[in-house]
Coordinates of C-alpha atoms (C1' of nucleotides) in Angstrom, one line a residue:
Chain A
M1 CA -15.1 54.2 -38.1
R2 CA -14.9 53.0 -34.5
F3 CA -16.4 49.9 -35.8
M4 CA -13.3 48.0 -36.3
S5 CA -11.7 48.9 -32.9
D6 CA -15.0 47.9 -31.2
E7 CA -14.9 44.5 -32.7
L8 CA -11.3 44.0 -31.6
A9 CA -12.0 45.5 -28.2
D10 CA -15.0 43.5 -27.2
G11 CA -13.0 40.3 -27.2
R12 CA -14.8 38.6 -30.1
H13 CA -12.2 38.7 -32.7
L14 CA -8.6 38.7 -31.5
L15 CA -7.0 35.5 -32.6
T16 CA -5.0 35.3 -35.8
I17 CA -5.4 32.2 -37.9
G18 CA -2.1 30.8 -36.7
Q19 CA -3.1 31.2 -33.0
L20 CA -6.4 29.6 -33.7
A21 CA -4.8 26.7 -35.5
D22 CA -2.3 26.1 -32.7
Y23 CA -5.1 26.2 -30.1
A24 CA -7.0 23.5 -32.0
G25 CA -4.0 21.5 -33.0
V26 CA -4.6 22.0 -36.6
T27 CA -2.6 23.5 -39.5
I28 CA -3.5 26.9 -41.0
K29 CA -4.2 25.2 -44.2
A30 CA -6.8 23.0 -42.6
V31 CA -8.6 26.0 -41.2
R32 CA -8.8 27.6 -44.6
V33 CA -10.1 24.4 -46.1
Y34 CA -12.9 24.4 -43.5
H35 CA -13.7 27.9 -44.6
D36 CA -13.9 26.9 -48.2
R37 CA -16.1 23.9 -47.4
G38 CA -18.4 26.0 -45.3
L39 CA -17.8 24.3 -42.0
L40 CA -16.3 27.3 -40.2
P41 CA -17.7 30.8 -40.9
E42 CA -15.2 33.3 -42.3
P43 CA -14.4 35.7 -39.5
P44 CA -14.0 39.5 -40.0
R45 CA -10.7 40.8 -41.4
D46 CA -8.6 43.4 -39.7
S47 CA -7.3 46.5 -41.5
S48 CA -4.6 44.6 -43.3
G49 CA -6.9 41.8 -44.5
Y50 CA -5.9 39.2 -41.8
R51 CA -8.6 37.0 -40.5
R52 CA -9.5 37.7 -36.8
Y53 CA -11.1 34.9 -34.8
G54 CA -13.0 34.8 -31.5
A55 CA -13.8 32.2 -28.9
K56 CA -16.8 30.9 -30.9
H57 CA -14.6 30.1 -33.8
A58 CA -12.3 28.2 -31.5
I59 CA -15.1 26.2 -30.1
Q60 CA -16.5 25.4 -33.5
L61 CA -13.0 24.4 -34.7
V62 CA -12.4 22.0 -31.9
K63 CA -15.8 20.4 -32.6
I64 CA -14.9 20.0 -36.2
R65 CA -11.6 18.5 -35.4
T66 CA -13.1 16.0 -33.1
L67 CA -15.5 14.8 -35.7
V68 CA -12.8 14.8 -38.4
E69 CA -10.7 12.6 -36.2
A70 CA -13.6 10.3 -35.8
G71 CA -13.5 9.8 -39.5
V72 CA -16.6 11.8 -40.4
P73 CA -16.4 13.3 -43.9
L74 CA -16.3 17.1 -44.0
A75 CA -19.6 17.3 -46.0
R76 CA -21.3 15.3 -43.3
I77 CA -19.8 17.4 -40.6
K78 CA -21.2 20.5 -42.2
E79 CA -24.6 19.0 -42.4
L80 CA -24.4 17.9 -38.7
L81 CA -23.4 21.3 -37.5
G82 CA -26.4 22.8 -39.1
A83 CA -28.8 20.2 -37.8
G84 CA -30.8 20.3 -34.6
P85 CA -29.5 18.9 -31.3
E86 CA -31.5 15.7 -31.4
R87 CA -30.3 14.9 -34.9
F88 CA -26.8 15.8 -33.8
A89 CA -27.0 13.4 -30.8
A90 CA -28.3 10.6 -33.0
A91 CA -25.5 11.2 -35.4
L92 CA -23.0 11.0 -32.5
D93 CA -24.3 7.7 -31.5
E94 CA -23.9 6.4 -35.0
I95 CA -20.4 7.8 -35.2
D96 CA -19.5 6.1 -32.0
R97 CA -20.8 2.8 -33.3
N98 CA -18.6 3.2 -36.4
L99 CA -15.6 3.9 -34.2
Q100 CA -16.3 0.7 -32.3
K101 CA -16.5 -1.2 -35.5
R102 CA -13.2 0.2 -36.6
A103 CA -11.6 -0.8 -33.4
E104 CA -12.8 -4.3 -34.0
E105 CA -11.4 -4.4 -37.5
I106 CA -8.1 -3.2 -36.2
R107 CA -8.1 -6.1 -33.7
R108 CA -8.7 -8.6 -36.5
T109 CA -6.1 -7.0 -38.8
R110 CA -3.6 -7.3 -36.0
Q111 CA -4.2 -11.0 -35.7
R112 CA -3.8 -11.4 -39.4
I113 CA -0.6 -9.4 -39.5
A114 CA 0.7 -11.6 -36.7
Q115 CA -0.1 -14.7 -38.7
L116 CA 1.5 -13.2 -41.8
H117 CA 4.6 -12.9 -39.6
S118 CA 5.1 -16.5 -38.4
G119 CA 3.1 -18.0 -41.3
D120 CA 1.5 -21.3 -41.1
R121 CA 3.5 -21.8 -44.2
L122 CA 5.8 -24.3 -42.5
F123 CA 3.0 -26.9 -42.3
V124 CA 0.8 -26.4 -45.3
S125 CA 1.2 -25.4 -48.9
A126 CA 1.1 -21.8 -50.0
E127 CA -2.3 -22.3 -51.4
V128 CA -3.7 -23.4 -48.1
T129 CA -1.9 -20.5 -46.4
G130 CA -3.7 -18.1 -48.7
Y131 CA -7.0 -19.8 -48.0
L132 CA -6.5 -19.6 -44.3
E133 CA -5.5 -16.0 -44.6
R134 CA -8.7 -15.3 -46.5
L135 CA -10.8 -16.9 -43.8
R136 CA -9.2 -14.6 -41.2
Q137 CA -9.9 -11.7 -43.5
I138 CA -13.6 -12.4 -43.7
G139 CA -13.8 -12.6 -39.9
V140 CA -13.7 -16.3 -39.2
S141 CA -12.6 -17.0 -35.6
E142 CA -9.0 -18.0 -35.0
R143 CA -10.3 -21.2 -33.3
T144 CA -11.9 -22.3 -36.5
V145 CA -9.0 -21.2 -38.7
L146 CA -6.7 -23.3 -36.6
L147 CA -9.1 -26.3 -36.9
E148 CA -9.0 -25.9 -40.7
R149 CA -5.3 -25.7 -40.7
D150 CA -4.9 -28.9 -38.8
L151 CA -7.3 -30.6 -41.1
W152 CA -5.3 -29.5 -44.1
I153 CA -2.1 -30.7 -42.5
L154 CA -3.7 -34.1 -42.2
L155 CA -5.1 -34.1 -45.7
Q156 CA -1.8 -33.0 -47.2
S157 CA 0.1 -35.8 -45.5
V158 CA -2.5 -38.5 -46.2
A159 CA -3.3 -37.6 -49.8
P160 CA -1.4 -34.6 -51.2
E161 CA -3.0 -34.8 -54.6
Q162 CA -6.5 -34.9 -53.3
A163 CA -5.7 -32.0 -51.0
A164 CA -4.4 -30.0 -54.0
A165 CA -7.6 -30.5 -55.9
W166 CA -9.8 -29.7 -52.9
I167 CA -8.0 -26.5 -52.0
A168 CA -8.7 -25.3 -55.5
D169 CA -12.4 -25.9 -55.0
K170 CA -12.2 -24.1 -51.7
L171 CA -10.5 -21.1 -53.2
A172 CA -13.3 -20.9 -55.8
A173 CA -16.0 -21.4 -53.2
I174 CA -14.7 -18.7 -50.9
A175 CA -15.2 -16.2 -53.7
D176 CA -18.9 -16.8 -53.4
P177 CA -20.6 -14.5 -50.9
E178 CA -23.2 -17.2 -50.2
F179 CA -20.5 -19.6 -49.2
R180 CA -18.8 -17.0 -47.1
A181 CA -22.0 -16.3 -45.2
L182 CA -22.5 -20.0 -44.7
Y183 CA -19.0 -20.4 -43.4
L184 CA -19.4 -17.6 -40.9
D185 CA -22.7 -19.2 -39.7
Y186 CA -20.9 -22.4 -39.2
D187 CA -18.2 -20.6 -37.3
A188 CA -20.9 -19.1 -35.0
A189 CA -22.6 -22.4 -34.6
F190 CA -19.5 -24.0 -33.2
D191 CA -20.7 -23.6 -29.6
W192 CA -24.3 -24.3 -30.1
S193 CA -26.0 -27.2 -28.5
P194 CA -26.7 -30.2 -30.8
D195 CA -30.4 -29.5 -30.0
D196 CA -30.3 -26.0 -31.1
P197 CA -33.4 -25.2 -33.3
R198 CA -31.3 -23.2 -35.8
L199 CA -29.3 -26.2 -36.9
P200 CA -31.8 -27.8 -39.3
A201 CA -32.1 -24.6 -41.3
L202 CA -28.3 -24.4 -41.5
A203 CA -28.1 -28.0 -42.6
E204 CA -30.7 -27.3 -45.3
R205 CA -28.8 -24.3 -46.6
T206 CA -25.7 -26.4 -46.7
R207 CA -27.4 -29.0 -48.7
R208 CA -28.8 -26.5 -51.1
W209 CA -25.4 -24.8 -51.6
Y210 CA -23.7 -28.1 -52.4
A211 CA -26.6 -28.9 -54.7
G212 CA -26.1 -25.6 -56.5
Q213 CA -22.5 -26.6 -57.1
D214 CA -23.3 -30.0 -58.5
G215 CA -21.8 -30.9 -61.8
S216 CA -19.8 -27.7 -61.8
G217 CA -17.0 -28.1 -59.3
A218 CA -16.9 -30.6 -56.5
A219 CA -18.2 -33.5 -58.5
G220 CA -14.9 -34.0 -60.2
P221 CA -12.6 -35.9 -57.9
P222 CA -13.9 -39.3 -57.0
P223 CA -14.5 -38.9 -53.3
D224 CA -12.1 -41.2 -51.5
P225 CA -14.1 -42.6 -48.6
T226 CA -11.1 -42.6 -46.3
I227 CA -10.6 -38.9 -46.9
T228 CA -14.2 -37.8 -46.5
R229 CA -14.5 -39.8 -43.4
L230 CA -11.4 -38.2 -42.0
A231 CA -12.7 -34.7 -42.7
G232 CA -16.1 -35.5 -41.3
V233 CA -14.7 -37.1 -38.1
A234 CA -12.2 -34.3 -37.5
A235 CA -15.0 -31.7 -37.8
G236 CA -17.6 -33.6 -35.8
A237 CA -15.2 -34.4 -33.0
S238 CA -14.6 -30.7 -32.4
S239 CA -18.1 -29.5 -32.3
P240 CA -21.2 -31.5 -31.4
A241 CA -23.3 -28.9 -33.3
W242 CA -21.4 -29.5 -36.5
A243 CA -21.7 -33.3 -36.1
R244 CA -25.5 -32.8 -35.7
I245 CA -25.6 -30.7 -38.9
A246 CA -23.8 -33.5 -40.8
E247 CA -26.4 -35.9 -39.6
L248 CA -29.3 -33.7 -40.5
A249 CA -27.8 -33.1 -44.0
K250 CA -27.6 -36.8 -44.6
E251 CA -31.2 -37.5 -43.4
V252 CA -32.6 -35.6 -46.3
P253 CA -31.0 -36.8 -49.5
Chain B
M1 CA -14.8 -27.4 -64.5
R2 CA -12.8 -30.2 -63.0
F3 CA -10.2 -29.1 -65.4
M4 CA -10.3 -25.7 -63.8
S5 CA -9.5 -27.2 -60.4
D6 CA -6.5 -29.1 -61.6
E7 CA -5.1 -26.1 -63.4
L8 CA -5.6 -24.0 -60.3
A9 CA -3.8 -26.6 -58.2
D10 CA -1.0 -26.7 -60.7
G11 CA -0.6 -23.0 -60.5
R12 CA -1.7 -22.5 -64.1
H13 CA -3.6 -19.5 -65.1
L14 CA -7.3 -19.6 -65.3
L15 CA -8.9 -17.1 -63.0
T16 CA -10.3 -14.0 -64.7
I17 CA -9.7 -10.7 -63.1
G18 CA -13.3 -10.6 -61.7
Q19 CA -13.0 -14.0 -60.1
L20 CA -9.7 -13.1 -58.6
A21 CA -11.1 -9.9 -57.2
D22 CA -14.1 -11.6 -55.8
Y23 CA -11.9 -14.2 -54.1
A24 CA -9.8 -11.6 -52.4
G25 CA -12.7 -9.3 -51.6
V26 CA -11.4 -6.5 -53.8
T27 CA -12.7 -4.5 -56.8
I28 CA -11.4 -5.2 -60.3
K29 CA -10.1 -1.6 -60.3
A30 CA -8.0 -2.2 -57.2
V31 CA -6.4 -5.2 -58.9
R32 CA -5.5 -3.1 -61.9
V33 CA -4.1 -0.4 -59.6
Y34 CA -1.9 -3.0 -58.0
H35 CA -0.6 -4.0 -61.4
D36 CA 0.1 -0.4 -62.3
R37 CA 1.9 0.2 -59.0
G38 CA 4.0 -2.9 -59.5
L39 CA 2.7 -4.7 -56.4
L40 CA 1.2 -7.6 -58.3
P41 CA 2.9 -9.0 -61.4
E42 CA 0.9 -8.8 -64.6
P43 CA -0.3 -12.4 -65.5
P44 CA -0.3 -13.8 -69.0
R45 CA -3.2 -13.0 -71.3
D46 CA -5.5 -15.4 -73.0
S47 CA -6.1 -15.4 -76.7
S48 CA -8.6 -12.5 -76.4
G49 CA -6.4 -10.3 -74.2
Y50 CA -8.0 -11.1 -70.9
R51 CA -5.7 -11.5 -67.9
R52 CA -5.5 -15.0 -66.5
Y53 CA -4.4 -15.5 -63.0
G54 CA -3.1 -18.5 -61.0
A55 CA -3.1 -19.4 -57.3
K56 CA 0.2 -17.5 -56.7
H57 CA -1.5 -14.3 -57.7
A58 CA -4.4 -15.0 -55.4
I59 CA -2.1 -15.5 -52.5
Q60 CA -0.1 -12.4 -53.3
L61 CA -3.3 -10.4 -53.6
V62 CA -4.5 -11.6 -50.2
K63 CA -1.2 -10.6 -48.7
I64 CA -1.4 -7.2 -50.3
R65 CA -4.9 -6.7 -49.1
T66 CA -3.9 -7.6 -45.5
L67 CA -1.2 -5.0 -45.6
V68 CA -3.4 -2.4 -47.2
E69 CA -6.0 -2.9 -44.5
A70 CA -3.3 -2.4 -41.9
G71 CA -2.8 1.1 -43.4
V72 CA 0.5 0.5 -45.2
P73 CA 0.9 2.7 -48.2
L74 CA 1.1 0.9 -51.5
A75 CA 4.7 2.1 -52.2
R76 CA 5.8 0.7 -48.9
I77 CA 4.0 -2.6 -49.6
K78 CA 5.9 -3.0 -52.9
E79 CA 9.2 -2.4 -51.1
L80 CA 8.3 -4.9 -48.4
L81 CA 7.3 -7.7 -50.8
G82 CA 10.6 -7.3 -52.5
A83 CA 12.7 -7.3 -49.3
G84 CA 14.2 -10.2 -47.5
P85 CA 12.3 -12.1 -44.7
E86 CA 14.2 -10.5 -41.8
R87 CA 13.4 -7.0 -43.1
F88 CA 9.8 -8.1 -43.7
A89 CA 9.5 -9.3 -40.2
A90 CA 10.9 -6.1 -38.8
A91 CA 8.4 -4.1 -40.9
L92 CA 5.5 -6.3 -39.7
D93 CA 6.5 -5.4 -36.1
E94 CA 6.4 -1.8 -36.9
I95 CA 3.1 -2.1 -38.7
D96 CA 1.6 -3.8 -35.7
R97 CA 2.9 -1.1 -33.4
N98 CA 1.1 1.4 -35.6
L99 CA -2.1 -0.5 -35.5
Q100 CA -1.9 -0.6 -31.7
K101 CA -1.4 3.2 -31.7
R102 CA -4.4 3.6 -33.9
A103 CA -6.5 1.5 -31.6
E104 CA -5.4 3.8 -28.8
E105 CA -6.3 6.9 -30.8
I106 CA -9.8 5.5 -31.5
R107 CA -10.3 4.9 -27.8
R108 CA -9.4 8.5 -27.1
T109 CA -11.5 9.8 -29.9
R110 CA -14.5 7.9 -28.6
Q111 CA -14.1 9.6 -25.3
R112 CA -14.0 13.0 -26.9
I113 CA -17.1 12.2 -29.0
A114 CA -18.9 11.3 -25.8
Q115 CA -17.9 14.6 -24.3
L116 CA -19.0 16.5 -27.4
H117 CA -22.5 15.9 -26.3
S118 CA -22.4 18.3 -23.5
G119 CA -19.5 19.9 -21.7
D120 CA -17.0 22.7 -22.0
R121 CA -14.3 20.2 -21.3
L122 CA -13.2 20.0 -24.9
F123 CA -12.6 23.6 -25.3
V124 CA -10.6 24.5 -22.2
S125 CA -8.2 22.7 -20.0
A126 CA -9.4 20.5 -17.1
E127 CA -8.3 23.2 -14.6
V128 CA -10.4 25.8 -16.3
T129 CA -13.3 23.4 -16.5
G130 CA -13.0 22.9 -12.7
Y131 CA -12.8 26.6 -12.2
L132 CA -16.0 27.3 -14.2
E133 CA -17.7 24.5 -12.4
R134 CA -16.8 26.1 -9.1
L135 CA -18.2 29.4 -10.3
R136 CA -21.5 27.8 -11.1
Q137 CA -21.4 26.2 -7.7
I138 CA -21.1 29.4 -5.8
G139 CA -24.0 30.9 -7.7
V140 CA -22.4 32.9 -10.5
S141 CA -24.9 33.5 -13.4
E142 CA -24.5 31.3 -16.5
R143 CA -24.0 34.4 -18.5
T144 CA -20.9 35.4 -16.6
V145 CA -19.6 31.8 -16.6
L146 CA -19.8 31.7 -20.4
L147 CA -18.0 35.1 -20.6
E148 CA -15.3 33.6 -18.4
R149 CA -15.2 30.5 -20.6
D150 CA -14.7 32.5 -23.8
L151 CA -12.0 34.6 -22.1
W152 CA -10.1 31.5 -21.1
I153 CA -10.4 30.0 -24.6
L154 CA -8.8 33.2 -26.0
L155 CA -6.2 33.2 -23.3
Q156 CA -5.3 29.6 -23.9
S157 CA -4.9 30.1 -27.6
V158 CA -2.9 33.3 -27.3
A159 CA -0.6 32.4 -24.4
P160 CA -1.1 28.9 -23.1
E161 CA 1.6 29.2 -20.4
Q162 CA 0.3 32.4 -19.0
A163 CA -3.1 31.0 -19.0
A164 CA -1.9 28.0 -17.0
A165 CA -0.2 30.2 -14.4
W166 CA -3.3 32.4 -14.2
I167 CA -5.7 29.7 -13.7
A168 CA -3.7 28.5 -10.7
D169 CA -4.0 31.9 -9.2
K170 CA -7.7 31.9 -9.9
L171 CA -8.2 28.5 -8.3
A172 CA -6.4 29.9 -5.2
A173 CA -8.4 33.1 -5.2
I174 CA -11.8 31.3 -5.4
A175 CA -10.9 29.6 -2.2
D176 CA -11.0 33.0 -0.5
P177 CA -14.5 33.9 0.8
E178 CA -13.8 37.6 0.3
F179 CA -12.9 37.0 -3.4
R180 CA -16.1 34.9 -3.8
A181 CA -18.2 37.7 -2.4
L182 CA -16.5 40.2 -4.7
Y183 CA -17.0 38.0 -7.7
L184 CA -20.7 37.6 -6.9
D185 CA -21.1 41.4 -6.6
Y186 CA -19.4 41.8 -10.0
D187 CA -21.8 39.3 -11.4
A188 CA -24.7 41.3 -10.0
A189 CA -23.2 44.6 -11.3
F190 CA -23.1 43.4 -14.8
D191 CA -26.4 45.2 -15.7
W192 CA -25.9 48.3 -13.7
S193 CA -25.6 51.7 -15.3
P194 CA -22.0 53.1 -15.4
D195 CA -23.4 55.9 -13.2
D196 CA -24.6 53.6 -10.5
P197 CA -23.5 55.0 -7.1
R198 CA -22.5 51.6 -5.8
L199 CA -19.7 51.3 -8.3
P200 CA -17.0 53.3 -6.5
A201 CA -17.3 51.2 -3.4
L202 CA -17.0 48.0 -5.5
A203 CA -13.9 49.5 -7.2
E204 CA -12.4 50.3 -3.8
R205 CA -13.0 46.8 -2.5
T206 CA -11.4 45.4 -5.7
R207 CA -8.3 47.6 -5.2
R208 CA -8.0 46.6 -1.6
W209 CA -8.3 42.9 -2.4
Y210 CA -5.6 43.0 -5.0
A211 CA -3.4 45.0 -2.6
G212 CA -3.9 42.3 0.0
Q213 CA -2.7 39.7 -2.5
D214 CA 0.5 41.6 -3.4
G215 CA 3.7 39.9 -2.9
S216 CA 2.1 36.8 -1.6
G217 CA 0.8 34.7 -4.4
A218 CA 0.4 36.4 -7.8
A219 CA 3.9 37.7 -7.9
G220 CA 5.2 34.7 -9.8
P221 CA 4.5 35.3 -13.5
P222 CA 5.6 38.7 -14.8
P223 CA 2.3 40.2 -16.1
D224 CA 2.5 40.4 -19.9
P225 CA 0.8 43.8 -20.8
T226 CA -0.7 42.5 -24.0
I227 CA -2.5 39.8 -22.1
T228 CA -3.7 41.9 -19.2
R229 CA -5.0 44.4 -21.6
L230 CA -6.8 41.6 -23.5
A231 CA -8.5 40.4 -20.4
G232 CA -9.4 43.9 -19.2
V233 CA -10.7 45.0 -22.6
A234 CA -12.6 41.8 -23.2
A235 CA -14.4 42.2 -19.9
G236 CA -15.0 45.9 -20.2
A237 CA -16.6 45.5 -23.6
S238 CA -19.3 43.2 -22.3
S239 CA -20.5 45.4 -19.5
P240 CA -20.3 49.2 -19.3
A241 CA -20.4 49.0 -15.5
W242 CA -17.4 46.7 -15.4
A243 CA -15.6 49.2 -17.7
R244 CA -16.4 52.0 -15.3
I245 CA -15.1 50.0 -12.3
A246 CA -11.8 49.5 -14.1
E247 CA -11.5 53.2 -14.7
L248 CA -12.3 54.0 -11.1
A249 CA -9.8 51.5 -9.8
K250 CA -7.1 53.1 -12.0
E251 CA -7.9 56.6 -10.8
V252 CA -6.8 55.8 -7.3
P253 CA -3.4 54.3 -7.5
Chain C
dT1 C1' 15.8 49.8 -40.5
dC2 C1' 16.1 45.2 -41.1
dG3 C1' 15.1 40.4 -40.7
dA4 C1' 12.1 37.0 -38.9
dA5 C1' 7.8 35.5 -38.5
dC6 C1' 3.3 36.1 -39.8
dC7 C1' -0.5 36.5 -43.2
dC8 C1' -2.8 36.6 -48.1
dT9 C1' -4.4 34.2 -52.6
dG10 C1' -3.8 30.9 -56.2
dC11 C1' -2.1 27.0 -58.2
dC12 C1' -0.6 22.2 -58.7
dC13 C1' 0.3 17.7 -56.2
dC14 C1' -0.5 13.2 -53.5
dA15 C1' -2.9 8.3 -52.4
dG16 C1' -6.3 5.0 -53.4
dG17 C1' -9.1 4.2 -55.9
dG18 C1' -14.5 5.3 -58.3
dG19 C1' -17.1 6.1 -62.5
dC20 C1' -17.8 6.4 -67.1
dA21 C1' -16.9 6.0 -72.1
dA22 C1' -16.2 3.3 -76.0
dG23 C1' -15.2 -0.6 -77.4
dG24 C1' -14.1 -6.3 -77.7
dT25 C1' -15.7 -11.2 -76.1
dC26 C1' -18.3 -15.0 -74.5
dA27 C1' -22.1 -18.1 -73.1
dA28 C1' -27.0 -18.9 -73.0
dG29 C1' -31.4 -19.1 -74.9
dC30 C1' -34.5 -18.7 -78.8
Chain D
dG1 C1' -27.9 -17.4 -86.6
dC2 C1' -29.0 -13.7 -83.4
dT3 C1' -29.7 -11.3 -79.5
dT4 C1' -28.9 -10.3 -74.7
dG5 C1' -26.4 -9.6 -70.6
dA6 C1' -22.3 -10.3 -68.2
dC7 C1' -17.6 -9.9 -68.6
dC8 C1' -13.2 -7.9 -70.2
dT9 C1' -10.0 -4.0 -72.3
dT10 C1' -7.8 0.9 -72.1
dG11 C1' -8.1 5.7 -71.1
dC12 C1' -9.6 9.6 -68.9
dC13 C1' -11.3 12.7 -65.3
dC14 C1' -13.2 12.9 -60.5
dC15 C1' -13.2 12.7 -55.3
dT16 C1' -11.3 13.7 -50.2
dG17 C1' -8.3 16.1 -47.0
dG18 C1' -5.3 18.5 -47.2
dG19 C1' 0.5 19.7 -48.3
dG20 C1' 3.7 22.6 -50.7
dC21 C1' 5.2 26.4 -53.1
dA22 C1' 5.1 30.9 -55.5
dG23 C1' 4.8 35.6 -55.2
dG24 C1' 3.2 38.8 -52.8
dG25 C1' 2.0 42.1 -48.2
dT26 C1' 2.4 43.1 -42.9
dT27 C1' 4.0 43.5 -38.2
dC28 C1' 7.1 43.2 -34.5
dG29 C1' 11.2 43.3 -31.9
dA30 C1' 16.1 44.4 -31.7

DNA sequence: TCGAACCCTGCCCCAGGGGCAAGGTCAAGC
DNA sequence: GCTTGACCTTGCCCCTGGGGCAGGGTTCGA
């Protein structure tokens, strides 16, 4: 009897759904979805069936919204809101790490978009452009991508047919996760000292990967010594560590 | 397999859909979706109906993927790929601006996630946060601070502009030692019985304090009756003693 | 007393795929 | 030759996080 007016009067349930939504910067529809998904408890209704919200709902909604904007799926948010504070804190840490990762991805994507803009297309063939683009995509540093590009420019001017055959091999290789991992490790090794103890293992992995390819792909074109020397010299000159890897790989035939 | 390299280099068609997808770091399903949406031309089929792709498809797919990762909708990508280079360049500029905006949003979201750990800051304005902080500083009980907080949340959702004007008054008032003393007495009176003999004196002091303010500061915003009632009712419902004070203050106009 | 601005439920729609079914095909090893 | 497993084909329904609209009822201010 007095029940309803008490609830209204004690300040717990005064907001309509529209006011609540405006406060949290959310649409009415979203609020109803959060009810459906069990994220936000259904508030009491007034005499005409309208939902009436209080400050606790507003707080909860802002929380939900913050997590949603951080990219947390609704199902996970529900789970988190029900969990204890230490679990919640741990989850927040992980969410923040994810956000950081996403920021990093955006940074890389922006670089790639920029390259898409003023393509390297002027200097190398479309195939090579695609290959370079792919390297950026998998996270290879811009420095190494530019080294690759310069190398291909040289190759294409010295021996266009060889270059065409090689780029085909590269396109096939880059589809192999093992090769991608190897490439990224090379990228990382650029700055290492030639004495770095990690280099022999990298050389061994390289040797094994090429062995695994034997007879299938790269064996085809007869290796023109001028060309291979060119490639080797170009790479070795840029990074002492890479030069050392080449040495190591040769030592164990 | 040498054969394969030459064909690829020639732009002939020999990649299967799985190889193409692996190359671009995409699922087979996604490739088929891009066909359906008209982003990627359907390649020829081999004798058993399998799709066979060439280098051009691989390049196009990497391009598509780059744009998708930048958050461009598929429909827009289709449009862009068909457009001229100047239109394409303009679109890339806009896409990059979007990415920048998204990075900025992520930065802000990270801050809010950090605050989610502890702090009322997310739920009320910075001014209100400061006010609540000041209340705690002068020794107001946490219970009353939380009541205030809830009230401000409601106020900010119902009438943000009024709330902004009011909080300015409150910040001014809290600088007055007389008001601070009054507030602390209210805080202490929370638990008193409505019959407590000390209440009339408190009511009288309240009346006098408000009389002293008249015309000086608070005159600015015309007091919206709905809002003042809201505030009064909300407070009264929490503490019978406070409700009694409000009655007493009214009796002597 | 009327129109504007709210609110209610229920239903279908979107992107960008994922997953599964129910087949056809191909290469390797025995 | 036969099997096995990895690949390919089409077609269909499913998911998230809501948006939009229909077809009502309610409330408030002029």
